[in-house]
Short mmCIF file of C-alpha atoms and ligand atoms in Angstrom, two decimals:
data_model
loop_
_atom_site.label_atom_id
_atom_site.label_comp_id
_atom_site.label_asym_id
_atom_site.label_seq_id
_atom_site.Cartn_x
_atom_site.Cartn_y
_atom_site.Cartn_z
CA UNK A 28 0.00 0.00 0.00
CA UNK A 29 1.37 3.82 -0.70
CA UNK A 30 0.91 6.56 1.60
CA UNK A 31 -1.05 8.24 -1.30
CA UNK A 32 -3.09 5.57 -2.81
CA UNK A 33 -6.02 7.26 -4.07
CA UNK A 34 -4.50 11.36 -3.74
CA UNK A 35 -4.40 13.42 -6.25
CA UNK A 36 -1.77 16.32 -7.21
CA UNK A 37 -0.55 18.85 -8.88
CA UNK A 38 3.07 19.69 -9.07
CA UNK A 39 4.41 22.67 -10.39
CA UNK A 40 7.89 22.57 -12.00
CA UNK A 41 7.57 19.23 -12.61
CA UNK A 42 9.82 18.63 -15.81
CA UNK A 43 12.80 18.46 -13.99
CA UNK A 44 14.61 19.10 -10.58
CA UNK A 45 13.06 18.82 -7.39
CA UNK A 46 9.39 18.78 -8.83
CA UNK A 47 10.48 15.83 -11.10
CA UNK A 48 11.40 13.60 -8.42
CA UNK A 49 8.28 14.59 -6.42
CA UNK A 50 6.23 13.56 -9.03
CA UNK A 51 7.83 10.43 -9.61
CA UNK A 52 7.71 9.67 -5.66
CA UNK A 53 4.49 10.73 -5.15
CA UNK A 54 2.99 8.00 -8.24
CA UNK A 55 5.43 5.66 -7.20
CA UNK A 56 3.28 6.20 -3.57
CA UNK A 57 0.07 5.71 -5.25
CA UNK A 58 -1.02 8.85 -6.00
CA UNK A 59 -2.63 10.80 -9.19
CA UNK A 60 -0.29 13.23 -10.46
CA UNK A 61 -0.85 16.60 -12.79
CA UNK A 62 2.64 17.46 -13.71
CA UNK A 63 2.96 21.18 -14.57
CA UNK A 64 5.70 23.33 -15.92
CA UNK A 65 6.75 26.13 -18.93
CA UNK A 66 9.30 23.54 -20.22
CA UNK A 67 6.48 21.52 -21.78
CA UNK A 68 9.40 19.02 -23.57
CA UNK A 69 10.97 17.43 -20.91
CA UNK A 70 7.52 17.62 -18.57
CA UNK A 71 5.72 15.49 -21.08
CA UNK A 72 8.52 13.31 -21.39
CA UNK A 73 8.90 13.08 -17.67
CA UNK A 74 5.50 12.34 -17.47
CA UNK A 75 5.30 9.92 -19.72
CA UNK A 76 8.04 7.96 -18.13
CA UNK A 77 5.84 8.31 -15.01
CA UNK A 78 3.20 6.93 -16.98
CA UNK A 79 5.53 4.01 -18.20
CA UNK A 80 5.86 2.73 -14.52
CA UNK A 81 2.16 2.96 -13.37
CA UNK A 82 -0.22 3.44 -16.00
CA UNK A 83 -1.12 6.55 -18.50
CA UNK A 84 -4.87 6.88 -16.86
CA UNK A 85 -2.89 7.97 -13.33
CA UNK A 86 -0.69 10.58 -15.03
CA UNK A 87 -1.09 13.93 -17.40
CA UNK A 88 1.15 16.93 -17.90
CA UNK A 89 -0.48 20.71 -18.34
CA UNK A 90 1.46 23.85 -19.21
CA UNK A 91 1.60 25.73 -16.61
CA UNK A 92 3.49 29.19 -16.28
CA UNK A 93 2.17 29.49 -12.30
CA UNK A 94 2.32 33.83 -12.40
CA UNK A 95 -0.58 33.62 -14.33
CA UNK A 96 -4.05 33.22 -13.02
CA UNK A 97 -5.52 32.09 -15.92
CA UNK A 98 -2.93 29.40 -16.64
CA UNK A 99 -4.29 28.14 -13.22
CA UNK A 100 -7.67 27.81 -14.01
CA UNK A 101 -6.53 25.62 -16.89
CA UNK A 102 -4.00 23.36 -14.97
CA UNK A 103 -6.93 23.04 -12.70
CA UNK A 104 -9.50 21.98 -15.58
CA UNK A 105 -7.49 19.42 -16.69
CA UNK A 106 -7.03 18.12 -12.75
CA UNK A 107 -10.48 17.83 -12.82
CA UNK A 108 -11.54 16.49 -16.23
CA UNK A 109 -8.77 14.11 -15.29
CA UNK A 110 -9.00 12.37 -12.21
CA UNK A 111 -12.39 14.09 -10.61
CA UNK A 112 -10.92 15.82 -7.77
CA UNK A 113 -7.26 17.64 -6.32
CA UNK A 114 -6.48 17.43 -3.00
CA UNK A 115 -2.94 17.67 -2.48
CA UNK A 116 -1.04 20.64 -4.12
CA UNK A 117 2.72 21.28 -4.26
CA UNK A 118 4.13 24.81 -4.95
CA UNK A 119 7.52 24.03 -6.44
CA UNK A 120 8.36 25.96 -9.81
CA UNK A 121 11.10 28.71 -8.97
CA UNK A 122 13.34 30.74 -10.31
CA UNK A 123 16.95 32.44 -8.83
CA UNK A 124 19.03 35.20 -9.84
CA UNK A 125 22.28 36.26 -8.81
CA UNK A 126 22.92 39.89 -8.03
CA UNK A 127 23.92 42.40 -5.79
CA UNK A 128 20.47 43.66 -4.06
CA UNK A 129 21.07 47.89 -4.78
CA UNK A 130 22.08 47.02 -8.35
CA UNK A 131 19.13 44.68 -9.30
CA UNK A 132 17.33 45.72 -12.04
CA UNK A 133 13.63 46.26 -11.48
CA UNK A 134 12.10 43.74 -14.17
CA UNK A 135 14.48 40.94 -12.66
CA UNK A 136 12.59 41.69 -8.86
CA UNK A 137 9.41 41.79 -10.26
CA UNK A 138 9.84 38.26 -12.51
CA UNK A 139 11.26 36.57 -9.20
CA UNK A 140 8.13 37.72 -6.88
CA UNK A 141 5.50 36.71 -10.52
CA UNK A 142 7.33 33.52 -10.01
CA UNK A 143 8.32 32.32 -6.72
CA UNK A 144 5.81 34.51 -4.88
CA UNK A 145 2.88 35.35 -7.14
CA UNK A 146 3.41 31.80 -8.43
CA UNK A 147 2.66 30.18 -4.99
CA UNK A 148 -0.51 32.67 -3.77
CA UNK A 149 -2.21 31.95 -7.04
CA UNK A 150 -1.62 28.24 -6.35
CA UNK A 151 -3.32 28.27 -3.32
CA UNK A 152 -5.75 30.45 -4.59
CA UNK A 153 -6.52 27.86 -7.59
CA UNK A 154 -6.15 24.79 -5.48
CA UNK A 155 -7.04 25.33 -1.74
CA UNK A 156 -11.35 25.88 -2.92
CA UNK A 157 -10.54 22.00 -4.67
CA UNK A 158 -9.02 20.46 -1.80
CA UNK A 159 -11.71 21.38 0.61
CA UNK A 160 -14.49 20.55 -1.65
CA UNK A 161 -12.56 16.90 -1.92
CA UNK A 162 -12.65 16.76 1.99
CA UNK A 163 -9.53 18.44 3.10
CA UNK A 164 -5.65 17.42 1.90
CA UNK A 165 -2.36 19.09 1.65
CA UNK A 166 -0.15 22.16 0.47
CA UNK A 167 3.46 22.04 0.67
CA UNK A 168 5.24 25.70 -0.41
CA UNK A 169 8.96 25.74 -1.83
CA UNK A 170 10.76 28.40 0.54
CA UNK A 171 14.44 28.09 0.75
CA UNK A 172 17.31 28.06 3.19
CA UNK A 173 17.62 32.09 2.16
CA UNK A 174 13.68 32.57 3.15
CA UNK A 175 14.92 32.00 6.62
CA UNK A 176 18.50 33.56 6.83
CA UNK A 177 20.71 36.24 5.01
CA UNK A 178 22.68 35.26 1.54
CA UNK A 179 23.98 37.55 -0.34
CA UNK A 180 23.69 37.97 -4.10
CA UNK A 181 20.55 36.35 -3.92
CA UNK A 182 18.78 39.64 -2.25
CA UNK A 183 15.02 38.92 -4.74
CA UNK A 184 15.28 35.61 -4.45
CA UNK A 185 15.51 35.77 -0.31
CA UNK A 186 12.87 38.06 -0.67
CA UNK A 187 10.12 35.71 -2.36
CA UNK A 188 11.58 32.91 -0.35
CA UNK A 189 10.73 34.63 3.11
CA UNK A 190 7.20 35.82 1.53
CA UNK A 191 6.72 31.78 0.88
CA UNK A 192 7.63 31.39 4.72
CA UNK A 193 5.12 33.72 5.64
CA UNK A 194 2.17 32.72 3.43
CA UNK A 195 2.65 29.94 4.65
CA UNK A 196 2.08 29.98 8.37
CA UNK A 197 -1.54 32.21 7.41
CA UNK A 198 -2.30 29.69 4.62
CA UNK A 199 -2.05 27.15 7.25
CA UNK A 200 -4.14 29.26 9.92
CA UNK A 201 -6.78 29.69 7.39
CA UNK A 202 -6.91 26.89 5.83
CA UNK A 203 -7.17 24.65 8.85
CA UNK A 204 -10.77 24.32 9.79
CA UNK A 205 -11.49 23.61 5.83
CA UNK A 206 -9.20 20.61 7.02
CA UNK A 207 -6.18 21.34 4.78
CA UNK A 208 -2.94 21.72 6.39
CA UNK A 209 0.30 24.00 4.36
CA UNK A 210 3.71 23.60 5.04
CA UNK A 211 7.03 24.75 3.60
CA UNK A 212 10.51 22.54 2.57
CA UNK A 213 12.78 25.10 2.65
CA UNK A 214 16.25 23.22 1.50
CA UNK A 215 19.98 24.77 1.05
CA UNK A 216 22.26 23.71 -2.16
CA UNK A 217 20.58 21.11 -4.13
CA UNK A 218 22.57 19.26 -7.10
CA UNK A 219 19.73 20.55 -9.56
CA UNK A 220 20.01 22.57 -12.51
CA UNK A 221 19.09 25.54 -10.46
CA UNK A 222 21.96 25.33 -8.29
CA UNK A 223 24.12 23.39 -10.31
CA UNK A 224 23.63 24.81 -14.32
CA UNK A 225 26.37 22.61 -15.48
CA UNK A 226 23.88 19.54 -15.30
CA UNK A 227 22.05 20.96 -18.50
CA UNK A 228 25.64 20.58 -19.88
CA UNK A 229 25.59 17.12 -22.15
CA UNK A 230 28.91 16.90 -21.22
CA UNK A 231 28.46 17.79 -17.54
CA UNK A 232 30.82 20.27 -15.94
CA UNK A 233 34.33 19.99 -16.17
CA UNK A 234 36.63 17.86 -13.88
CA UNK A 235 38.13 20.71 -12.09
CA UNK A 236 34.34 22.49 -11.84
CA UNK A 237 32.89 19.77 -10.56
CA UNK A 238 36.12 19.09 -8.20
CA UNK A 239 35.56 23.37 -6.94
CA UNK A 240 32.07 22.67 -6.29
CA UNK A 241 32.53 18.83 -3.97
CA UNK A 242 35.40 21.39 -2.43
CA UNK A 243 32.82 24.47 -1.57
CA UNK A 244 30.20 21.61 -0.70
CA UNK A 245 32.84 19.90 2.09
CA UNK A 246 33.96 23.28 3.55
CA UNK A 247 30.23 24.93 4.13
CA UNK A 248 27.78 22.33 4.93
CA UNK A 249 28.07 20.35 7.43
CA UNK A 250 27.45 16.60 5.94
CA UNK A 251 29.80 17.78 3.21
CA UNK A 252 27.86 17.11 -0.04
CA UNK A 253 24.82 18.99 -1.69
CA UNK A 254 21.34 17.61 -1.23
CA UNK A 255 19.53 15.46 -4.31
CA UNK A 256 16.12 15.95 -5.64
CA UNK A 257 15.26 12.66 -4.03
CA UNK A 258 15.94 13.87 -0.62
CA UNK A 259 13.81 17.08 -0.92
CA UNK A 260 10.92 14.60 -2.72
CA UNK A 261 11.16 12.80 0.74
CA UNK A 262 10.21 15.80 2.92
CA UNK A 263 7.51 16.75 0.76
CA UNK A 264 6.36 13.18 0.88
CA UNK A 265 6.39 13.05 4.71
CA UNK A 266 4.52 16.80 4.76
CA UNK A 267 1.71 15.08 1.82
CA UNK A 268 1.14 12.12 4.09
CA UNK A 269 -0.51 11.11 7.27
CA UNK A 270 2.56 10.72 8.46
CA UNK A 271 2.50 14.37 9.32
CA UNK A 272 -0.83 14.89 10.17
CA UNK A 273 -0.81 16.59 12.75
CA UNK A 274 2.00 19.32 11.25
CA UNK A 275 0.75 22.51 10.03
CA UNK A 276 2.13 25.81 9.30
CA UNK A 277 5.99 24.92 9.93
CA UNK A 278 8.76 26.00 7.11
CA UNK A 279 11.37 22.51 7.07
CA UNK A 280 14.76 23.10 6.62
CA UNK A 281 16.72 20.12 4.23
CA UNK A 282 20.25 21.58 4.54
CA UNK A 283 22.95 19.17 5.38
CA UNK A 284 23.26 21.05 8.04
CA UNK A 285 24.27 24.14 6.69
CA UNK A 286 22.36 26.40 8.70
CA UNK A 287 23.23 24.55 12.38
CA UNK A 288 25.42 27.67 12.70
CA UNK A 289 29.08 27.85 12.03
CA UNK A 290 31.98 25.33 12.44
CA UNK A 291 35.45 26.14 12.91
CA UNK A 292 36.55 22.45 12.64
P1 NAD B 315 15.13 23.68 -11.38
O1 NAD B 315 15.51 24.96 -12.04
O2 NAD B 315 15.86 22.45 -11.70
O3 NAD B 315 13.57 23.37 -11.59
C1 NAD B 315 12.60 24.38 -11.48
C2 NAD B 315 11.43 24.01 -12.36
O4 NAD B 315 10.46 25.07 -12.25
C3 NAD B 315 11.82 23.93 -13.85
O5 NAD B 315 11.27 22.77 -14.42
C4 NAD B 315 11.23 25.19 -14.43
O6 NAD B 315 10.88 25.09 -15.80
C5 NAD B 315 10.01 25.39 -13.54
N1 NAD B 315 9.52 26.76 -13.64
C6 NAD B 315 10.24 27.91 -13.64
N2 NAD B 315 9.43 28.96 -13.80
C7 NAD B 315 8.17 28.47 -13.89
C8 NAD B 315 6.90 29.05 -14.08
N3 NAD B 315 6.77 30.39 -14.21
N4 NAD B 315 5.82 28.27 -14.10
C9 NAD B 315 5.95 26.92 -13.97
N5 NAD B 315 7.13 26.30 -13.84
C10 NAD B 315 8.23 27.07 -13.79
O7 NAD B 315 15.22 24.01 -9.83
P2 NAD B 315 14.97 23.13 -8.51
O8 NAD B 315 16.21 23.16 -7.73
O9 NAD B 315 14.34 21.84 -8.81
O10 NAD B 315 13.94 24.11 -7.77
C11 NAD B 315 12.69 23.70 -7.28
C12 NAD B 315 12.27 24.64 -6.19
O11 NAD B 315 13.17 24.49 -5.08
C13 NAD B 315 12.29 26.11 -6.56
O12 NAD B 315 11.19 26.78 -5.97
C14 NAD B 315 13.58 26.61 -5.94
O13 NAD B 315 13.55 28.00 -5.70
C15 NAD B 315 13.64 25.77 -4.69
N6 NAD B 315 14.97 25.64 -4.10
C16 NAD B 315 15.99 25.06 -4.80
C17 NAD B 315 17.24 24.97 -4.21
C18 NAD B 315 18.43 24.35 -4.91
O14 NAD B 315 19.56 24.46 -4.40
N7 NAD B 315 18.25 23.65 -6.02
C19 NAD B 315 17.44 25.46 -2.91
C20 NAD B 315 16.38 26.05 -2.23
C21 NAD B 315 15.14 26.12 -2.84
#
């Protein structure tokens, strides 16, 4: 038996990444999955793969570009026409830019808060009215490690992710007595293209890139490597679940240990 059978989702950013893995966990677990994403290539193929494993009728993939409301209402059609019902949500398409905070340019700000910020309200927006008409479910949000401490270079990005933190927590106060409960993963360097662009690379990253990154990885976090997908999937597995059920309104930090506080060892 999985600790979905019979749940059905919608993940955003599903075509590769972290939302790729939680869509393959979460069918693996038994549950319905609407696989959304921009990149509609590799999230059909992704889904289709899914598909492959346990059947096409417990599968689809929508385009979904989550800062726009409309695109919701469609990714939300097809939920429906699909598999009759949503009730578990998770808010995982983002985007990251590097720059110094004074010298960002406004359109960058204001495509990191359509995305990462805009991107999750309208998802709860969309979905929440779906999962308490199927009886209650789950939301899990995609803060970061940044939406809880400083980082700098990444002064938009912290910004949306700390916005995620907070939506959270009055998502979850809301939302609670409709029988829904919202929580956050909020992880630190994951080996995804996000954080690692060299992985879009058909040749991967160089020898001595990849050997400066495993270096950087040892010396800052604490278990000395950079989290996978997989491990992420996990935590939002355990927030989806009953295995959680009585968690609500908590941002989870997946780190390695990164944010423990600082070693001199
Ligand atoms: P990724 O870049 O590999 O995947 C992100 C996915 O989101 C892509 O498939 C992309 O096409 C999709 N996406 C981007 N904009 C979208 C939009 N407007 N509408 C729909 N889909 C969109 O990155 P990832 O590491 O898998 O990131 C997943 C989430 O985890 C993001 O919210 C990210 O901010 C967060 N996160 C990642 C890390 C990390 O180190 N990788 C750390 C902390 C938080």
């Amino acid at each position: 038996m999985g600790k979905l059978d019979g749940r059905v989702f919608v993940i955003t950013g599903a075509a590769r990444g972290q939302g790729e893995q939680e869509a393959r966990l979460f069918a693996a677990e038994g549950a319905r999955v609407l696989l959304a994403d921009v990149l509609d290539e590799p999230g059909e193929r992704v889904a289709g793969e899914i598909a492959e494993a346990v059947g096409k009728e417990r599968v689809r993939y929508a385009h979904l570009d989550v800062g726009r409301e409309e695109d919701w209402a469609a990714a939300v059609a097809v939920a429906k026409e699909q598999f009759g019902k949503i009730d578990g949500l998770v808010n995982n398409a983002g985007i990251l830019r590097f720059n110094e905070l004074t010298a960002t340019p406004l359109e960058e700000y204001e495509l990191l808060v359509r995305v990462n910020q805009i991107g999750t309200f309208l998802g709860l927006k969309a979905v929440a009215p779906e999962i308490e008409a199927a009886g209650g479910g789950t939301v899990v949000n995609t803060s970061s490690y940044t939406g809880l401490t400083g980082m700098a270079f990444v002064g938009a990005y912290a910004a949306t992710k700390a916005a995620v933190v907070g939506m959270t927590r009055v998502a979850a106060l809301e939302l609670a007595a409709k029988g829904i409960r919202v929580n956050a993963v909020c992880p630190g360097a994951v080996d995804t293209p996000m954080a690692n662009p060299a992985l879009l690379d058909p040749d991967g990253p160089s020898p001595e890139a990849a050997e400066a990154m495993a270096a950087l990885y040892r010396k800052v976090v604490p278990l000395g490597r950079p989290g996978r997908p997989e491990e992420v999937a996990r935590l939002a597995l355990f927030l989806s679940c009953e295995d959680s059920s009585y968690v609500t309104g908590q941002p989870f930090v997946i780190d390695g240990g990164w944010m423990a506080g600082v070693s001199i060892l």
